[in-house]
Amino acid sequence: AAPVRLNAAPLSGRSAGWSGISLASGASATLTHTIIEGAVTGISGGSASVTIQDCLIEDCDTGLSLNSCDFAADGLEVRGCAVNGALLNGGGGNLTDCVFDSNGLSGVEIRGGATHSFDSTSFSSTSGGDGVDVYVSQVSFTACDFDRNAGNGILVQNCHPVFHACIFKDNVQAGMLCRKTASPTVALSTFSDNYAGVIAETASRP
């Protein structure tokens, strides 16, 4: 079956101001085989439950903006978003086999005590910043790729994420930048062809 396509037609592009899908507090949504394109924010919500499988979000300003949401995704692709691929503020959940590619300021920004886990997910070709930015959140990454980003593969600040079997490659700045009280745990991971493998600033302890 053909995927469901949601866009700003008959107007085109982000200039139309289309707001995408917005979830109210307490809402629960499941999306499968859906394409969302050209929205200001592809999917937004607060204190909601969101499950996504085999969907594409592209050419939005921000792909997802979720506050304190339970969020699970399998096979999600977020591409070509002008600002962020995803903003995850608080909440938790698992993302597996996802792709964040060719987004603007960051592939994914995580903050607010979030507890997400990422498995076999790639964060690549961010044009104006880092593949991932993590602030004050306890997240984990297993078999993930951070590559070809214009900034760092990942920025870690004031938190203690865990990395297992990840690859940090071909990033213009560091594979991993640690700031303030960052103290990530890294095991069985590879750093290659970055400006620097790991940079530790101030009191960070990678």
PDB file of C-alpha atoms in Angstrom:
ATOM      1  CA  ALA A   1       0.000   0.000   0.000  1.00  0.00           C
ATOM      2  CA  ALA A   2       1.150   3.558  -0.685  1.00  0.00           C
ATOM      3  CA  PRO A   3       2.186   5.616   2.359  1.00  0.00           C
ATOM      4  CA  VAL A   4      -0.038   8.355   3.739  1.00  0.00           C
ATOM      5  CA  ARG A   5       1.425  11.736   2.728  1.00  0.00           C
ATOM      6  CA  LEU A   6       0.734  14.893   4.754  1.00  0.00           C
ATOM      7  CA  ASN A   7       1.947  18.190   3.336  1.00  0.00           C
ATOM      8  CA  ALA A   8       1.035  21.815   2.794  1.00  0.00           C
ATOM      9  CA  ALA A   9      -0.642  21.338  -0.616  1.00  0.00           C
ATOM     10  CA  PRO A  10      -1.839  23.225  -2.554  1.00  0.00           C
ATOM     11  CA  LEU A  11       0.685  25.641  -1.045  1.00  0.00           C
ATOM     12  CA  SER A  12       4.244  24.383  -0.973  1.00  0.00           C
ATOM     13  CA  GLY A  13       7.209  24.575   1.350  1.00  0.00           C
ATOM     14  CA  ARG A  14       7.755  25.813   4.885  1.00  0.00           C
ATOM     15  CA  SER A  15       6.593  29.321   3.976  1.00  0.00           C
ATOM     16  CA  ALA A  16       3.010  28.039   4.037  1.00  0.00           C
ATOM     17  CA  GLY A  17       3.163  27.850   7.845  1.00  0.00           C
ATOM     18  CA  TRP A  18       1.584  24.394   8.025  1.00  0.00           C
ATOM     19  CA  SER A  19       1.875  23.115  11.590  1.00  0.00           C
ATOM     20  CA  GLY A  20       2.026  19.359  11.032  1.00  0.00           C
ATOM     21  CA  ILE A  21       0.557  17.033  13.683  1.00  0.00           C
ATOM     22  CA  SER A  22       0.041  18.460  17.183  1.00  0.00           C
ATOM     23  CA  LEU A  23      -0.776  16.202  20.150  1.00  0.00           C
ATOM     24  CA  ALA A  24      -2.560  17.507  23.241  1.00  0.00           C
ATOM     25  CA  SER A  25      -1.572  16.481  26.765  1.00  0.00           C
ATOM     26  CA  GLY A  26      -2.652  12.910  27.455  1.00  0.00           C
ATOM     27  CA  ALA A  27      -3.080  12.070  23.769  1.00  0.00           C
ATOM     28  CA  SER A  28      -1.841   8.802  22.285  1.00  0.00           C
ATOM     29  CA  ALA A  29      -0.883   8.463  18.622  1.00  0.00           C
ATOM     30  CA  THR A  30       0.524   5.698  16.418  1.00  0.00           C
ATOM     31  CA  LEU A  31       1.816   6.522  12.936  1.00  0.00           C
ATOM     32  CA  THR A  32       2.899   3.937  10.369  1.00  0.00           C
ATOM     33  CA  HIS A  33       4.007   4.358   6.750  1.00  0.00           C
ATOM     34  CA  THR A  34       3.405   8.112   6.876  1.00  0.00           C
ATOM     35  CA  ILE A  35       5.260  10.969   5.163  1.00  0.00           C
ATOM     36  CA  ILE A  36       5.134  14.454   6.698  1.00  0.00           C
ATOM     37  CA  GLU A  37       6.768  17.231   4.709  1.00  0.00           C
ATOM     38  CA  GLY A  38       7.095  20.995   4.584  1.00  0.00           C
ATOM     39  CA  ALA A  39       5.674  21.733   8.056  1.00  0.00           C
ATOM     40  CA  VAL A  40       6.897  24.225  10.637  1.00  0.00           C
ATOM     41  CA  THR A  41       7.058  21.254  13.036  1.00  0.00           C
ATOM     42  CA  GLY A  42       6.334  17.786  11.709  1.00  0.00           C
ATOM     43  CA  ILE A  43       5.069  16.337  15.009  1.00  0.00           C
ATOM     44  CA  SER A  44       4.714  18.259  18.270  1.00  0.00           C
ATOM     45  CA  GLY A  45       3.269  17.339  21.632  1.00  0.00           C
ATOM     46  CA  GLY A  46       3.479  17.595  25.395  1.00  0.00           C
ATOM     47  CA  SER A  47       2.879  14.797  27.919  1.00  0.00           C
ATOM     48  CA  ALA A  48       1.619  12.542  25.146  1.00  0.00           C
ATOM     49  CA  SER A  49       2.418   9.025  23.927  1.00  0.00           C
ATOM     50  CA  VAL A  50       3.860   8.756  20.411  1.00  0.00           C
ATOM     51  CA  THR A  51       4.708   5.579  18.483  1.00  0.00           C
ATOM     52  CA  ILE A  52       6.177   5.831  14.979  1.00  0.00           C
ATOM     53  CA  GLN A  53       7.032   3.011  12.577  1.00  0.00           C
ATOM     54  CA  ASP A  54       8.512   3.287   9.073  1.00  0.00           C
ATOM     55  CA  CYS A  55       7.744   6.985   8.630  1.00  0.00           C
ATOM     56  CA  LEU A  56       9.531   9.874   6.915  1.00  0.00           C
ATOM     57  CA  ILE A  57       9.619  13.496   8.103  1.00  0.00           C
ATOM     58  CA  GLU A  58      11.373  15.817   5.679  1.00  0.00           C
ATOM     59  CA  ASP A  59      11.917  19.441   4.732  1.00  0.00           C
ATOM     60  CA  CYS A  60      10.299  20.842   7.874  1.00  0.00           C
ATOM     61  CA  ASP A  61      11.717  23.567  10.120  1.00  0.00           C
ATOM     62  CA  THR A  62      11.861  21.051  12.995  1.00  0.00           C
ATOM     63  CA  GLY A  63      10.998  17.406  12.477  1.00  0.00           C
ATOM     64  CA  LEU A  64       9.751  16.586  15.971  1.00  0.00           C
ATOM     65  CA  SER A  65       9.306  18.698  19.110  1.00  0.00           C
ATOM     66  CA  LEU A  66       8.250  16.533  22.057  1.00  0.00           C
ATOM     67  CA  ASN A  67       8.022  17.651  25.683  1.00  0.00           C
ATOM     68  CA  SER A  68       7.741  15.003  28.417  1.00  0.00           C
ATOM     69  CA  CYS A  69       6.428  12.446  25.947  1.00  0.00           C
ATOM     70  CA  ASP A  70       6.686   8.671  25.852  1.00  0.00           C
ATOM     71  CA  PHE A  71       8.258   8.240  22.437  1.00  0.00           C
ATOM     72  CA  ALA A  72       9.039   5.025  20.565  1.00  0.00           C
ATOM     73  CA  ALA A  73      10.221   4.872  16.957  1.00  0.00           C
ATOM     74  CA  ASP A  74      11.324   2.102  14.609  1.00  0.00           C
ATOM     75  CA  GLY A  75      12.446   2.883  11.073  1.00  0.00           C
ATOM     76  CA  LEU A  76      11.862   6.644  11.370  1.00  0.00           C
ATOM     77  CA  GLU A  77      13.762   8.907   8.947  1.00  0.00           C
ATOM     78  CA  VAL A  78      14.081  12.658   9.544  1.00  0.00           C
ATOM     79  CA  ARG A  79      15.796  14.481   6.695  1.00  0.00           C
ATOM     80  CA  GLY A  80      16.399  18.004   5.468  1.00  0.00           C
ATOM     81  CA  CYS A  81      14.859  19.909   8.384  1.00  0.00           C
ATOM     82  CA  ALA A  82      16.140  23.486   8.494  1.00  0.00           C
ATOM     83  CA  VAL A  83      16.608  23.774  12.273  1.00  0.00           C
ATOM     84  CA  ASN A  84      16.515  20.475  14.195  1.00  0.00           C
ATOM     85  CA  GLY A  85      15.689  16.949  13.247  1.00  0.00           C
ATOM     86  CA  ALA A  86      14.199  16.407  16.713  1.00  0.00           C
ATOM     87  CA  LEU A  87      13.888  18.282  20.007  1.00  0.00           C
ATOM     88  CA  LEU A  88      13.317  15.889  22.918  1.00  0.00           C
ATOM     89  CA  ASN A  89      12.718  17.716  26.201  1.00  0.00           C
ATOM     90  CA  GLY A  90      12.222  15.225  29.010  1.00  0.00           C
ATOM     91  CA  GLY A  91      10.311  12.013  28.516  1.00  0.00           C
ATOM     92  CA  GLY A  92      11.748   8.704  27.413  1.00  0.00           C
ATOM     93  CA  GLY A  93      11.491   5.779  25.047  1.00  0.00           C
ATOM     94  CA  ASN A  94      13.439   3.723  22.545  1.00  0.00           C
ATOM     95  CA  LEU A  95      14.411   4.613  18.979  1.00  0.00           C
ATOM     96  CA  THR A  96      15.648   1.764  16.766  1.00  0.00           C
ATOM     97  CA  ASP A  97      16.918   1.757  13.162  1.00  0.00           C
ATOM     98  CA  CYS A  98      16.259   5.459  12.732  1.00  0.00           C
ATOM     99  CA  VAL A  99      18.023   8.007  10.494  1.00  0.00           C
ATOM    100  CA  PHE A 100      18.586  11.709  11.175  1.00  0.00           C
ATOM    101  CA  ASP A 101      20.282  13.073   8.064  1.00  0.00           C
ATOM    102  CA  SER A 102      21.050  16.468   6.507  1.00  0.00           C
ATOM    103  CA  ASN A 103      19.295  18.560   9.139  1.00  0.00           C
ATOM    104  CA  GLY A 104      20.293  22.110  10.129  1.00  0.00           C
ATOM    105  CA  LEU A 105      21.492  23.010  13.653  1.00  0.00           C
ATOM    106  CA  SER A 106      21.398  19.495  15.101  1.00  0.00           C
ATOM    107  CA  GLY A 107      20.181  16.059  14.196  1.00  0.00           C
ATOM    108  CA  VAL A 108      18.694  15.572  17.667  1.00  0.00           C
ATOM    109  CA  GLU A 109      18.733  17.875  20.709  1.00  0.00           C
ATOM    110  CA  ILE A 110      17.997  16.163  24.028  1.00  0.00           C
ATOM    111  CA  ARG A 111      17.487  17.968  27.343  1.00  0.00           C
ATOM    112  CA  GLY A 112      15.323  18.217  30.453  1.00  0.00           C
ATOM    113  CA  GLY A 113      16.190  14.902  32.106  1.00  0.00           C
ATOM    114  CA  ALA A 114      15.231  12.755  29.122  1.00  0.00           C
ATOM    115  CA  THR A 115      15.865   8.993  29.354  1.00  0.00           C
ATOM    116  CA  HIS A 116      15.763   7.883  25.724  1.00  0.00           C
ATOM    117  CA  SER A 117      17.769   5.003  24.289  1.00  0.00           C
ATOM    118  CA  PHE A 118      18.943   4.816  20.681  1.00  0.00           C
ATOM    119  CA  ASP A 119      19.809   1.565  18.915  1.00  0.00           C
ATOM    120  CA  SER A 120      21.288   1.210  15.401  1.00  0.00           C
ATOM    121  CA  THR A 121      20.493   4.843  14.636  1.00  0.00           C
ATOM    122  CA  SER A 122      22.533   7.266  12.519  1.00  0.00           C
ATOM    123  CA  PHE A 123      23.078  11.004  12.972  1.00  0.00           C
ATOM    124  CA  SER A 124      24.766  12.337   9.868  1.00  0.00           C
ATOM    125  CA  SER A 125      25.466  15.346   7.642  1.00  0.00           C
ATOM    126  CA  THR A 126      24.092  18.021   9.964  1.00  0.00           C
ATOM    127  CA  SER A 127      24.896  21.164   8.005  1.00  0.00           C
ATOM    128  CA  GLY A 128      25.203  23.772  10.772  1.00  0.00           C
ATOM    129  CA  GLY A 129      26.023  21.948  14.000  1.00  0.00           C
ATOM    130  CA  ASP A 130      26.304  18.631  15.809  1.00  0.00           C
ATOM    131  CA  GLY A 131      24.821  15.261  15.053  1.00  0.00           C
ATOM    132  CA  VAL A 132      23.409  15.155  18.604  1.00  0.00           C
ATOM    133  CA  ASP A 133      23.372  17.629  21.520  1.00  0.00           C
ATOM    134  CA  VAL A 134      22.688  16.152  24.976  1.00  0.00           C
ATOM    135  CA  TYR A 135      22.108  18.346  28.040  1.00  0.00           C
ATOM    136  CA  VAL A 136      21.321  17.073  31.554  1.00  0.00           C
ATOM    137  CA  SER A 137      19.774  13.809  30.382  1.00  0.00           C
ATOM    138  CA  GLN A 138      20.535  10.123  30.948  1.00  0.00           C
ATOM    139  CA  VAL A 139      20.481   8.565  27.500  1.00  0.00           C
ATOM    140  CA  SER A 140      22.187   5.601  25.863  1.00  0.00           C
ATOM    141  CA  PHE A 141      23.418   4.820  22.358  1.00  0.00           C
ATOM    142  CA  THR A 142      24.104   1.294  21.067  1.00  0.00           C
ATOM    143  CA  ALA A 143      25.538   0.578  17.591  1.00  0.00           C
ATOM    144  CA  CYS A 144      24.886   4.161  16.487  1.00  0.00           C
ATOM    145  CA  ASP A 145      26.780   6.183  13.862  1.00  0.00           C
ATOM    146  CA  PHE A 146      27.753   9.848  14.229  1.00  0.00           C
ATOM    147  CA  ASP A 147      29.305  10.890  10.941  1.00  0.00           C
ATOM    148  CA  ARG A 148      29.952  13.717   8.488  1.00  0.00           C
ATOM    149  CA  ASN A 149      28.507  16.458  10.691  1.00  0.00           C
ATOM    150  CA  ALA A 150      29.588  20.087  10.265  1.00  0.00           C
ATOM    151  CA  GLY A 151      30.122  20.355  14.024  1.00  0.00           C
ATOM    152  CA  ASN A 152      30.774  17.521  16.467  1.00  0.00           C
ATOM    153  CA  GLY A 153      29.462  14.012  16.212  1.00  0.00           C
ATOM    154  CA  ILE A 154      27.900  14.597  19.633  1.00  0.00           C
ATOM    155  CA  LEU A 155      28.007  17.311  22.311  1.00  0.00           C
ATOM    156  CA  VAL A 156      27.609  16.053  25.889  1.00  0.00           C
ATOM    157  CA  GLN A 157      27.033  18.596  28.665  1.00  0.00           C
ATOM    158  CA  ASN A 158      26.267  18.060  32.361  1.00  0.00           C
ATOM    159  CA  CYS A 159      25.220  14.433  31.950  1.00  0.00           C
ATOM    160  CA  HIS A 160      26.440  10.843  31.810  1.00  0.00           C
ATOM    161  CA  PRO A 161      25.320   9.083  28.615  1.00  0.00           C
ATOM    162  CA  VAL A 162      26.419   5.563  27.736  1.00  0.00           C
ATOM    163  CA  PHE A 163      27.837   4.550  24.342  1.00  0.00           C
ATOM    164  CA  HIS A 164      28.392   0.963  23.211  1.00  0.00           C
ATOM    165  CA  ALA A 165      29.713  -0.152  19.813  1.00  0.00           C
ATOM    166  CA  CYS A 166      29.241   3.292  18.231  1.00  0.00           C
ATOM    167  CA  ILE A 167      31.166   4.887  15.353  1.00  0.00           C
ATOM    168  CA  PHE A 168      32.262   8.548  15.311  1.00  0.00           C
ATOM    169  CA  LYS A 169      33.673   9.330  11.887  1.00  0.00           C
ATOM    170  CA  ASP A 170      34.426  12.199   9.503  1.00  0.00           C
ATOM    171  CA  ASN A 171      33.049  14.965  11.715  1.00  0.00           C
ATOM    172  CA  VAL A 172      34.418  18.457  11.034  1.00  0.00           C
ATOM    173  CA  GLN A 173      35.072  19.058  14.746  1.00  0.00           C
ATOM    174  CA  ALA A 174      35.314  16.386  17.453  1.00  0.00           C
ATOM    175  CA  GLY A 175      33.773  12.971  17.408  1.00  0.00           C
ATOM    176  CA  MET A 176      32.630  13.799  20.953  1.00  0.00           C
ATOM    177  CA  LEU A 177      32.773  17.153  22.772  1.00  0.00           C
ATOM    178  CA  CYS A 178      32.345  17.001  26.558  1.00  0.00           C
ATOM    179  CA  ARG A 179      31.501  20.138  28.536  1.00  0.00           C
ATOM    180  CA  LYS A 180      31.046  21.101  32.185  1.00  0.00           C
ATOM    181  CA  THR A 181      30.336  17.985  34.289  1.00  0.00           C
ATOM    182  CA  ALA A 182      29.934  15.540  31.389  1.00  0.00           C
ATOM    183  CA  SER A 183      31.223  12.043  32.160  1.00  0.00           C
ATOM    184  CA  PRO A 184      30.133   9.666  29.383  1.00  0.00           C
ATOM    185  CA  THR A 185      30.843   5.940  29.434  1.00  0.00           C
ATOM    186  CA  VAL A 186      32.199   4.683  26.115  1.00  0.00           C
ATOM    187  CA  ALA A 187      32.877   1.011  25.271  1.00  0.00           C
ATOM    188  CA  LEU A 188      33.863  -0.837  22.078  1.00  0.00           C
ATOM    189  CA  SER A 189      33.478   2.318  19.978  1.00  0.00           C
ATOM    190  CA  THR A 190      35.532   3.713  17.088  1.00  0.00           C
ATOM    191  CA  PHE A 191      36.725   7.282  16.479  1.00  0.00           C
ATOM    192  CA  SER A 192      38.272   7.972  13.083  1.00  0.00           C
ATOM    193  CA  ASP A 193      38.947  10.855  10.713  1.00  0.00           C
ATOM    194  CA  ASN A 194      37.484  13.558  12.976  1.00  0.00           C
ATOM    195  CA  TYR A 195      39.306  16.840  13.697  1.00  0.00           C
ATOM    196  CA  ALA A 196      39.719  15.338  17.193  1.00  0.00           C
ATOM    197  CA  GLY A 197      38.452  12.119  18.652  1.00  0.00           C
ATOM    198  CA  VAL A 198      37.296  13.440  22.050  1.00  0.00           C
ATOM    199  CA  ILE A 199      37.601  16.972  23.438  1.00  0.00           C
ATOM    200  CA  ALA A 200      37.068  17.474  27.176  1.00  0.00           C
ATOM    201  CA  GLU A 201      36.423  20.993  28.485  1.00  0.00           C
ATOM    202  CA  THR A 202      36.238  22.387  32.061  1.00  0.00           C
ATOM    203  CA  ALA A 203      35.376  19.660  34.609  1.00  0.00           C
ATOM    204  CA  SER A 204      34.232  16.972  32.155  1.00  0.00           C
ATOM    205  CA  ARG A 205      35.605  13.439  32.534  1.00  0.00           C
ATOM    206  CA  PRO A 206      35.157  11.328  29.417  1.00  0.00           C
TER     207      PRO A 206
END
